[in-house]
Amino acid sequence: MQDAELIAALNADLCREYEIAAHYLYHVYSATGQESAACLEALRARVAAEMAHADQLARLIVALGGRPTLRSPRPAGGDALADLLARGLALEEALIAGYEERCRQAAEDPALRAVLARMLDEERRHAAEIEALLPSRGDLASAAPPAELPPLTAVA
């Protein structure tokens, strides 16, 4: 894979990291009382983790000779806790799919692949944590599917 293609894909992942961090922050700041303190604290922790991923991605992009993208879609709003968590889970699943692809793309660069594989493992853990916060898996029916996220080429 050409560095330019990989940089564009990493920039798309960076935008998704920003989006999910903003999504969780929106939920933390707009909580209406239906959320438990533990749930809000878990979301705050996710924000910190997603921003750490954004920092790692930006550093990788610069190391590859690119410029990090600082754009992100506005977070989708909503009032129901289950809907917000389900959307968060859909975003986490989109990040997982992206990092799986990036690991394949970086197969010939062991150092890059190791960083991406670590981030992939963390995103899988994040998804499991968010899923555990959902009242029931059935609430995912109202979440926007990952396919509604911007395609990689559209956000880079």
Backbone as ProteinMPNN parsed JSONL, in Angstrom:
{"seq_chain_A": "MQDAELIAALNADLCREYEIAAHYLYHVYSATGQESAACLEALRARVAAEMAHADQLARLIVALGGRPTLRSPRPAGGDALADLLARGLALEEALIAGYEERCRQAAEDPALRAVLARMLDEERRHAAEIEALLPSRGDLASAAPPAELPPLTAVA", "coords_chain_A": {"N_chain_A": [[0.843, -1.18, 0.0], [0.522, 2.214, -0.785], [2.065, 4.995, 0.883], [0.547, 7.366, 0.852], [-2.087, 6.466, 0.513], [-2.393, 4.975, 2.857], [-2.028, 7.0, 4.754], [-4.296, 8.569, 4.194], [-6.297, 6.737, 4.947], [-5.668, 6.415, 7.662], [-6.146, 9.026, 8.501], [-8.904, 9.102, 8.146], [-9.634, 7.28, 10.128], [-8.743, 8.768, 12.294], [-10.546, 10.921, 12.23], [-12.851, 9.515, 12.911], [-12.202, 8.743, 15.503], [-12.205, 11.262, 16.746], [-14.91, 11.82, 16.347], [-16.235, 9.857, 17.896], [-15.277, 10.467, 20.442], [-16.36, 13.043, 20.751], [-19.038, 12.342, 20.624], [-19.384, 10.822, 22.986], [-18.704, 12.813, 24.867], [-20.751, 14.667, 24.373], [-22.911, 13.212, 25.327], [-22.219, 12.922, 28.045], [-22.287, 15.61, 28.887], [-24.892, 16.335, 28.33], [-26.519, 14.817, 29.864], [-29.521, 13.734, 31.34], [-30.371, 12.908, 33.816], [-31.227, 10.302, 33.759], [-29.125, 8.667, 33.603], [-26.721, 6.65, 35.257], [-24.24, 7.455, 37.717], [-22.004, 5.847, 37.448], [-22.169, 5.015, 34.792], [-21.836, 7.467, 33.424], [-19.258, 8.09, 34.277], [-17.85, 5.996, 33.115], [-18.173, 6.686, 30.437], [-16.778, 9.118, 30.378], [-14.209, 8.128, 30.8], [-13.926, 6.711, 28.419], [-13.794, 8.826, 26.62], [-11.267, 9.925, 27.213], [-9.656, 7.747, 26.479], [-10.25, 7.5, 23.737], [-9.294, 9.939, 22.795], [-6.61, 9.572, 23.331], [-6.08, 7.62, 21.442], [-6.523, 9.172, 19.166], [-4.37, 10.933, 19.376], [-2.241, 9.105, 19.059], [-2.749, 8.23, 16.441], [-2.446, 10.656, 15.019], [0.274, 11.117, 15.432], [1.339, 8.886, 14.087], [0.518, 9.468, 11.477], [1.955, 11.834, 10.96], [4.547, 10.772, 11.178], [4.573, 9.199, 8.916], [4.729, 11.096, 7.013], [2.523, 12.658, 6.533], [-0.251, 14.983, 7.113], [-2.177, 15.477, 9.945], [-5.74, 15.264, 10.022], [-8.113, 17.523, 11.204], [-10.842, 17.462, 11.393], [-14.206, 16.556, 12.102], [-17.296, 14.792, 12.009], [-20.333, 16.227, 13.307], [-21.493, 15.153, 16.483], [-24.121, 12.756, 16.664], [-27.167, 13.538, 18.088], [-29.551, 12.937, 20.719], [-31.889, 11.759, 23.133], [-32.442, 9.477, 24.611], [-30.889, 7.189, 26.713], [-30.235, 4.543, 25.951], [-30.267, 4.768, 23.153], [-28.163, 6.585, 22.69], [-25.992, 5.163, 23.725], [-26.101, 2.938, 22.063], [-25.529, 4.084, 19.582], [-22.937, 4.878, 20.148], [-21.777, 2.351, 20.414], [-22.064, 1.445, 17.786], [-20.325, 3.22, 16.513], [-17.913, 2.459, 17.738], [-17.721, -0.141, 16.709], [-17.368, 0.456, 14.012], [-14.859, 1.658, 14.129], [-13.365, -0.557, 14.944], [-13.581, -2.219, 12.672], [-12.224, -0.58, 10.858], [-9.626, -0.506, 12.0], [-8.961, -3.195, 11.86], [-8.707, -3.471, 9.103], [-6.64, -1.61, 8.669], [-4.55, -2.888, 10.018], [-4.134, -5.05, 8.297], [-3.316, -3.608, 6.064], [-0.92, -2.593, 6.966], [0.778, -4.713, 7.102], [3.397, -5.187, 6.252], [4.922, -3.541, 7.775], [6.1, -3.932, 10.696], [6.3, -2.414, 13.126], [4.405, -0.329, 12.872], [2.144, -1.899, 12.475], [2.013, -3.159, 14.979], [1.355, -1.034, 16.72], [-1.16, -0.344, 15.683], [-2.512, -2.775, 16.066], [-2.578, -2.91, 18.846], [-4.252, -0.71, 19.357], [-6.541, -1.664, 18.101], [-7.185, -3.851, 19.771], [-7.797, -2.395, 22.095], [-10.039, -0.94, 21.209], [-11.827, -3.029, 20.789], [-12.188, -3.813, 23.423], [-13.336, -1.444, 24.408], [-15.759, -1.468, 22.978], [-16.972, -3.736, 24.093], [-17.268, -2.833, 26.718], [-19.028, -0.657, 26.388], [-21.206, -2.007, 25.315], [-21.901, -3.512, 27.534], [-22.997, -1.547, 29.119], [-25.405, -1.018, 27.954], [-28.936, -1.24, 28.341], [-30.214, -3.471, 27.204], [-29.295, -5.716, 24.585], [-31.112, -5.599, 22.56], [-31.799, -2.944, 22.251], [-30.258, -1.896, 20.292], [-31.464, -1.658, 17.878], [-32.337, 0.892, 17.294], [-30.061, 2.305, 16.773], [-27.788, 4.064, 14.649], [-26.46, 2.36, 11.931], [-23.043, 1.198, 11.41], [-22.517, 1.565, 8.696], [-23.54, 4.018, 8.044], [-21.635, 5.847, 8.651], [-19.216, 8.239, 7.46], [-17.656, 7.335, 4.368], [-14.285, 6.097, 4.082], [-12.782, 7.564, 2.188], [-14.186, 9.902, 2.032], [-13.858, 11.482, 4.296], [-11.204, 11.964, 4.617]], "CA_chain_A": [[0.0, 0.0, 0.0], [1.239, 3.478, -0.837], [1.939, 5.788, 2.103], [-0.545, 8.336, 0.707], [-3.341, 5.749, 0.77], [-2.421, 4.642, 4.276], [-2.242, 8.261, 5.468], [-5.712, 8.919, 4.032], [-7.086, 5.818, 5.771], [-5.419, 6.762, 9.063], [-6.864, 10.276, 8.755], [-10.318, 8.751, 8.31], [-9.735, 6.711, 11.474], [-8.583, 9.888, 13.217], [-11.836, 11.621, 12.263], [-13.799, 8.683, 13.66], [-11.845, 8.852, 16.923], [-12.764, 12.543, 17.188], [-16.371, 11.724, 16.367], [-16.722, 9.074, 19.027], [-14.987, 11.237, 21.656], [-17.377, 14.092, 20.819], [-20.312, 11.679, 20.914], [-19.421, 10.509, 24.418], [-18.749, 14.078, 25.602], [-22.108, 15.195, 24.234], [-23.776, 12.47, 26.231], [-21.859, 13.269, 29.427], [-22.713, 16.973, 29.185], [-26.334, 16.519, 28.148], [-27.223, 13.813, 30.674], [-30.777, 14.274, 31.86], [-30.742, 12.289, 35.077], [-31.537, 8.883, 33.597], [-27.871, 7.942, 33.59], [-26.08, 6.442, 36.55], [-22.921, 8.068, 37.833], [-21.026, 4.885, 36.928], [-22.252, 5.066, 33.329], [-21.213, 8.71, 32.977], [-17.819, 7.981, 34.521], [-17.326, 5.099, 32.079], [-18.107, 7.444, 29.19], [-15.649, 10.053, 30.512], [-12.988, 7.337, 30.589], [-13.854, 6.407, 26.997], [-13.331, 10.039, 25.942], [-9.812, 9.992, 27.386], [-9.044, 6.676, 25.687], [-10.391, 7.812, 22.308], [-8.377, 11.034, 22.487], [-5.267, 8.978, 23.291], [-5.972, 7.0, 20.117], [-6.382, 10.259, 18.196], [-2.984, 11.386, 19.48], [-1.393, 8.079, 18.438], [-2.958, 8.276, 14.991], [-1.836, 11.88, 14.498], [1.724, 10.902, 15.426], [1.635, 7.952, 12.993], [0.322, 10.194, 10.216], [3.117, 12.716, 10.802], [5.719, 9.916, 10.938], [4.491, 8.718, 7.535], [4.872, 12.241, 6.123], [1.234, 13.3, 6.29], [-0.76, 15.997, 8.04], [-3.416, 15.001, 10.569], [-6.994, 15.957, 9.76], [-8.733, 17.954, 12.452], [-12.288, 17.571, 11.169], [-15.016, 15.42, 12.522], [-18.728, 15.06, 11.923], [-20.977, 16.551, 14.583], [-22.078, 13.951, 17.081], [-25.569, 12.606, 16.555], [-27.789, 13.742, 19.388], [-30.624, 12.053, 21.133], [-32.104, 11.87, 24.567], [-32.54, 8.182, 25.285], [-29.6, 6.598, 27.055], [-29.989, 3.354, 25.127], [-29.945, 5.205, 21.794], [-26.829, 7.171, 22.681], [-25.021, 4.08, 23.906], [-26.123, 2.106, 20.862], [-24.782, 4.824, 18.559], [-21.537, 4.749, 20.543], [-21.338, 0.998, 20.07], [-21.929, 1.396, 16.326], [-19.085, 3.925, 16.185], [-16.802, 1.587, 18.157], [-17.635, -1.244, 15.749], [-16.781, 0.997, 12.784], [-13.425, 1.802, 14.393], [-12.794, -1.909, 14.942], [-13.453, -2.635, 11.269], [-11.156, 0.215, 10.261], [-8.316, -0.935, 12.504], [-8.674, -4.514, 11.283], [-8.218, -3.218, 7.745], [-5.344, -0.944, 8.761], [-3.555, -3.915, 10.379], [-3.811, -5.771, 7.058], [-2.58, -2.693, 5.192], [0.407, -2.356, 7.536], [1.381, -6.032, 7.329], [4.834, -5.177, 5.97], [5.578, -2.611, 8.702], [5.793, -4.528, 12.0], [6.132, -1.418, 14.186], [3.109, 0.302, 12.645], [1.116, -2.911, 12.713], [1.916, -3.388, 16.423], [0.595, 0.083, 17.299], [-2.549, -0.485, 15.242], [-3.085, -3.966, 16.712], [-2.872, -2.533, 20.231], [-5.442, 0.139, 19.317], [-7.648, -2.561, 17.769], [-7.553, -4.559, 21.003], [-8.442, -1.437, 22.993], [-11.381, -0.646, 20.684], [-12.672, -4.196, 21.08], [-12.525, -3.715, 24.844], [-14.283, -0.334, 24.534], [-17.065, -1.924, 22.484], [-17.541, -4.638, 25.104], [-17.666, -2.021, 27.867], [-20.233, 0.097, 26.021], [-22.286, -2.985, 25.189], [-22.312, -3.885, 28.889], [-23.786, -0.449, 29.676], [-26.733, -1.004, 27.333], [-29.955, -1.98, 29.099], [-30.333, -4.777, 26.547], [-28.768, -5.692, 23.218], [-32.223, -5.284, 21.674], [-31.9, -1.51, 22.042], [-29.432, -1.484, 19.17], [-32.269, -1.469, 16.672], [-32.496, 2.312, 17.006], [-28.76, 2.918, 16.509], [-27.385, 4.18, 13.256], [-25.47, 1.314, 11.653], [-21.746, 1.721, 11.008], [-22.509, 1.918, 7.279], [-23.91, 5.418, 7.89], [-20.473, 6.694, 8.865], [-18.647, 8.645, 6.178], [-16.667, 6.398, 3.837], [-12.919, 6.521, 4.372], [-12.292, 8.573, 1.254], [-14.957, 11.136, 2.146], [-13.451, 12.313, 5.421], [-9.75, 12.18, 4.637]], "C_chain_A": [[0.887, 1.242, 0.0], [1.03, 4.239, 0.474], [0.769, 6.765, 2.02], [-1.897, 7.682, 0.991], [-3.478, 5.415, 2.246], [-2.663, 5.895, 5.108], [-3.704, 8.675, 5.372], [-6.593, 8.03, 4.903], [-6.898, 6.12, 7.255], [-6.105, 8.077, 9.43], [-8.361, 10.031, 8.916], [-10.548, 8.145, 9.691], [-9.632, 7.811, 12.526], [-9.895, 10.668, 13.347], [-12.871, 10.825, 13.05], [-13.486, 8.704, 15.154], [-12.371, 10.169, 17.491], [-14.28, 12.451, 17.326], [-16.861, 10.968, 17.591], [-16.427, 9.785, 20.346], [-16.031, 12.338, 21.833], [-18.742, 13.506, 21.165], [-20.428, 11.393, 22.409], [-19.463, 11.784, 25.256], [-20.137, 14.696, 25.544], [-23.03, 14.516, 25.237], [-23.487, 12.828, 27.687], [-22.422, 14.64, 29.787], [-24.213, 17.187, 29.048], [-27.148, 15.511, 28.94], [-28.429, 14.457, 31.347], [-31.23, 13.621, 33.155], [-31.037, 10.813, 34.974], [-30.282, 8.019, 33.68], [-27.342, 7.767, 35.005], [-24.727, 7.136, 36.545], [-21.855, 7.145, 37.255], [-21.006, 4.903, 35.401], [-21.557, 6.32, 32.806], [-19.702, 8.674, 33.183], [-17.167, 7.065, 33.484], [-17.2, 5.837, 30.748], [-16.981, 8.47, 29.235], [-14.324, 9.324, 30.264], [-12.819, 6.995, 29.113], [-13.353, 7.625, 26.224], [-11.81, 10.127, 26.022], [-9.112, 8.941, 26.527], [-9.118, 6.986, 24.194], [-9.457, 8.954, 21.913], [-6.924, 10.554, 22.493], [-5.045, 8.283, 21.951], [-5.789, 8.07, 19.045], [-4.947, 10.779, 18.196], [-2.037, 10.387, 18.808], [-1.517, 8.116, 16.92], [-2.29, 9.501, 14.381], [-0.319, 11.72, 14.42], [2.138, 9.935, 14.307], [1.543, 8.652, 11.643], [1.517, 11.102, 9.94], [4.364, 11.891, 10.485], [5.749, 9.381, 9.508], [4.589, 9.859, 6.519], [3.58, 12.963, 5.817], [0.923, 14.394, 7.293], [-2.062, 15.485, 8.62], [-4.603, 15.892, 10.211], [-7.637, 16.312, 11.088], [-10.23, 18.186, 12.289], [-12.975, 16.341, 11.727], [-16.474, 15.786, 12.337], [-19.263, 15.451, 13.295], [-21.568, 15.282, 15.164], [-23.589, 13.941, 16.903], [-26.159, 12.728, 17.947], [-28.875, 12.726, 19.649], [-30.749, 12.124, 22.63], [-32.089, 10.536, 25.285], [-31.152, 7.592, 25.489], [-29.277, 5.416, 26.148], [-29.614, 3.745, 23.7], [-28.533, 5.775, 21.706], [-25.752, 6.108, 22.839], [-24.955, 3.196, 22.667], [-25.365, 2.783, 19.725], [-23.288, 4.756, 18.869], [-20.983, 3.387, 20.187], [-21.154, 0.86, 18.559], [-20.645, 2.099, 15.88], [-17.86, 3.097, 16.567], [-16.615, 0.451, 17.15], [-17.055, -0.78, 14.416], [-15.277, 1.196, 12.951], [-12.732, 0.448, 14.368], [-12.571, -2.383, 13.51], [-12.324, -1.871, 10.579], [-9.778, -0.24, 10.705], [-7.965, -2.345, 12.033], [-8.097, -4.352, 9.881], [-6.835, -2.571, 7.779], [-4.244, -1.934, 9.146], [-3.16, -4.729, 9.152], [-2.958, -4.89, 6.141], [-1.145, -2.478, 5.671], [1.171, -3.655, 7.768], [2.896, -6.031, 7.133], [5.61, -4.207, 6.858], [5.254, -3.073, 10.121], [5.558, -3.508, 13.117], [4.769, -0.736, 14.07], [1.991, -0.68, 12.946], [0.934, -3.162, 14.207], [1.116, -2.28, 17.109], [-0.879, -0.058, 16.948], [-3.228, -1.683, 15.9], [-3.43, -3.672, 18.168], [-4.138, -1.665, 20.287], [-6.681, -0.689, 18.992], [-8.117, -3.309, 19.01], [-8.276, -3.633, 21.975], [-9.849, -1.107, 22.52], [-12.328, -1.819, 20.923], [-13.107, -4.177, 22.541], [-13.535, -2.585, 25.077], [-15.683, -0.775, 24.106], [-17.737, -2.836, 23.501], [-18.017, -3.858, 26.32], [-18.94, -1.236, 27.576], [-21.417, -0.847, 25.905], [-22.804, -3.387, 26.57], [-23.146, -2.792, 29.554], [-25.2, -0.393, 29.11], [-27.726, -1.775, 28.188], [-30.205, -3.368, 28.526], [-29.813, -4.636, 25.129], [-29.866, -5.335, 22.224], [-32.369, -3.801, 21.396], [-31.087, -1.032, 20.849], [-30.239, -1.24, 17.9], [-32.403, 0.001, 16.311], [-31.175, 3.008, 16.706], [-28.517, 3.028, 15.015], [-26.321, 3.126, 12.988], [-24.144, 1.926, 11.233], [-21.697, 2.149, 9.549], [-22.878, 3.382, 7.064], [-22.758, 6.367, 8.178], [-19.91, 7.096, 7.512], [-17.664, 7.597, 5.67], [-15.27, 6.967, 4.049], [-12.443, 7.633, 3.452], [-13.01, 9.901, 1.421], [-14.462, 12.041, 3.262], [-11.97, 12.638, 5.414], [-9.384, 13.441, 3.893]], "O_chain_A": [[1.889, 1.297, 0.713], [-0.027, 4.148, 1.097], [0.07, 6.973, 3.012], [-2.754, 8.284, 1.638], [-4.557, 5.556, 2.822], [-3.427, 5.853, 6.073], [-4.292, 9.091, 6.37], [-7.535, 8.515, 5.53], [-7.86, 6.086, 8.022], [-6.593, 8.227, 10.55], [-9.012, 10.681, 9.733], [-11.539, 8.457, 10.351], [-10.346, 7.789, 13.528], [-10.3, 11.029, 14.452], [-13.678, 11.404, 13.778], [-14.398, 8.685, 15.98], [-12.921, 10.194, 18.592], [-14.858, 12.94, 18.296], [-17.805, 11.401, 18.252], [-17.234, 9.719, 21.273], [-16.533, 12.544, 22.938], [-19.511, 14.109, 21.913], [-21.452, 11.689, 23.025], [-20.181, 11.837, 26.254], [-20.643, 15.192, 26.551], [-23.828, 15.17, 25.908], [-24.415, 13.017, 28.475], [-22.975, 14.816, 30.872], [-24.747, 18.144, 29.609], [-28.348, 15.366, 28.707], [-28.357, 15.576, 31.854], [-32.386, 13.78, 33.544], [-31.095, 10.126, 35.993], [-30.363, 6.798, 33.81], [-27.505, 8.649, 35.849], [-24.143, 7.372, 35.487], [-20.901, 7.615, 36.636], [-19.94, 4.815, 34.791], [-20.779, 6.249, 31.855], [-18.951, 9.177, 32.348], [-16.055, 7.333, 33.03], [-16.232, 5.637, 30.015], [-16.295, 8.674, 28.233], [-13.432, 9.85, 29.597], [-11.698, 6.988, 28.604], [-12.576, 7.483, 25.28], [-11.145, 10.373, 25.016], [-8.082, 9.226, 25.916], [-8.152, 6.758, 23.465], [-8.891, 8.941, 20.82], [-6.098, 11.074, 21.743], [-3.953, 8.349, 21.387], [-4.993, 7.899, 18.122], [-4.376, 11.034, 17.135], [-1.135, 10.785, 18.071], [-0.52, 8.043, 16.203], [-1.638, 9.4, 13.342], [0.301, 12.144, 13.444], [3.163, 10.139, 13.656], [2.389, 8.451, 10.771], [2.032, 11.136, 8.822], [5.153, 12.27, 9.619], [6.821, 9.139, 8.954], [4.538, 9.625, 5.312], [3.546, 13.807, 4.921], [1.711, 14.693, 8.19], [-2.962, 15.097, 7.875], [-4.477, 17.112, 10.112], [-7.694, 15.482, 11.995], [-10.811, 19.022, 12.981], [-12.405, 15.253, 11.808], [-16.853, 16.947, 12.487], [-18.711, 15.053, 14.321], [-22.083, 14.435, 14.434], [-24.247, 14.978, 16.981], [-25.689, 12.081, 18.883], [-29.076, 11.782, 18.884], [-29.806, 12.511, 23.321], [-31.75, 10.48, 26.467], [-30.35, 7.508, 24.559], [-28.162, 5.309, 25.637], [-28.738, 3.123, 23.099], [-27.795, 5.483, 20.765], [-24.723, 6.151, 22.165], [-23.876, 2.758, 22.269], [-24.636, 2.121, 18.985], [-22.469, 4.596, 17.964], [-19.853, 3.273, 19.712], [-20.199, 0.231, 18.103], [-19.959, 1.627, 14.974], [-16.887, 3.037, 15.816], [-15.488, 0.12, 16.782], [-16.333, -1.53, 13.759], [-14.508, 0.934, 12.027], [-11.632, 0.321, 13.829], [-11.499, -2.887, 13.176], [-11.56, -2.449, 9.806], [-8.862, -0.348, 9.889], [-6.791, -2.652, 11.829], [-7.123, -5.012, 9.518], [-5.956, -2.946, 7.003], [-3.122, -1.829, 8.651], [-1.988, -5.064, 8.979], [-2.004, -5.361, 5.523], [-0.255, -2.21, 4.863], [2.118, -3.683, 8.554], [3.602, -6.8, 7.785], [6.824, -4.067, 6.709], [4.246, -2.656, 10.691], [4.697, -3.723, 13.97], [4.062, -0.586, 15.066], [1.006, -0.331, 13.597], [-0.193, -3.361, 14.66], [0.293, -2.557, 17.981], [-1.746, 0.09, 17.81], [-4.404, -1.606, 16.254], [-4.456, -4.131, 18.67], [-4.99, -1.858, 21.154], [-7.754, -0.444, 19.545], [-9.317, -3.39, 19.27], [-9.253, -4.034, 22.609], [-10.763, -1.003, 23.337], [-13.503, -1.616, 21.226], [-14.255, -4.488, 22.859], [-14.48, -2.746, 25.85], [-16.668, -0.489, 24.787], [-18.938, -2.72, 23.743], [-19.057, -4.181, 26.894], [-19.831, -1.16, 28.422], [-22.517, -0.52, 26.35], [-24.006, -3.58, 26.753], [-23.925, -3.081, 30.462], [-26.091, 0.206, 29.712], [-27.402, -2.844, 28.706], [-30.387, -4.329, 29.273], [-29.882, -3.557, 24.54], [-29.572, -4.817, 21.147], [-32.997, -3.423, 20.407], [-31.215, 0.121, 20.437], [-29.721, -0.663, 16.944], [-32.567, 0.331, 15.136], [-31.174, 4.203, 16.41], [-28.976, 2.201, 14.226], [-25.366, 3.014, 13.757], [-24.115, 3.057, 10.748], [-20.902, 3.021, 9.198], [-22.567, 3.942, 6.013], [-22.888, 7.573, 7.97], [-20.098, 6.387, 6.524], [-16.913, 7.027, 6.461], [-15.098, 8.179, 4.178], [-11.765, 8.556, 3.902], [-12.493, 10.933, 0.992], [-14.631, 13.258, 3.182], [-11.534, 13.52, 6.154], [-8.205, 13.785, 3.805]]}, "name": "protein", "num_of_chains": 1, "seq": "MQDAELIAALNADLCREYEIAAHYLYHVYSATGQESAACLEALRARVAAEMAHADQLARLIVALGGRPTLRSPRPAGGDALADLLARGLALEEALIAGYEERCRQAAEDPALRAVLARMLDEERRHAAEIEALLPSRGDLASAAPPAELPPLTAVA"}
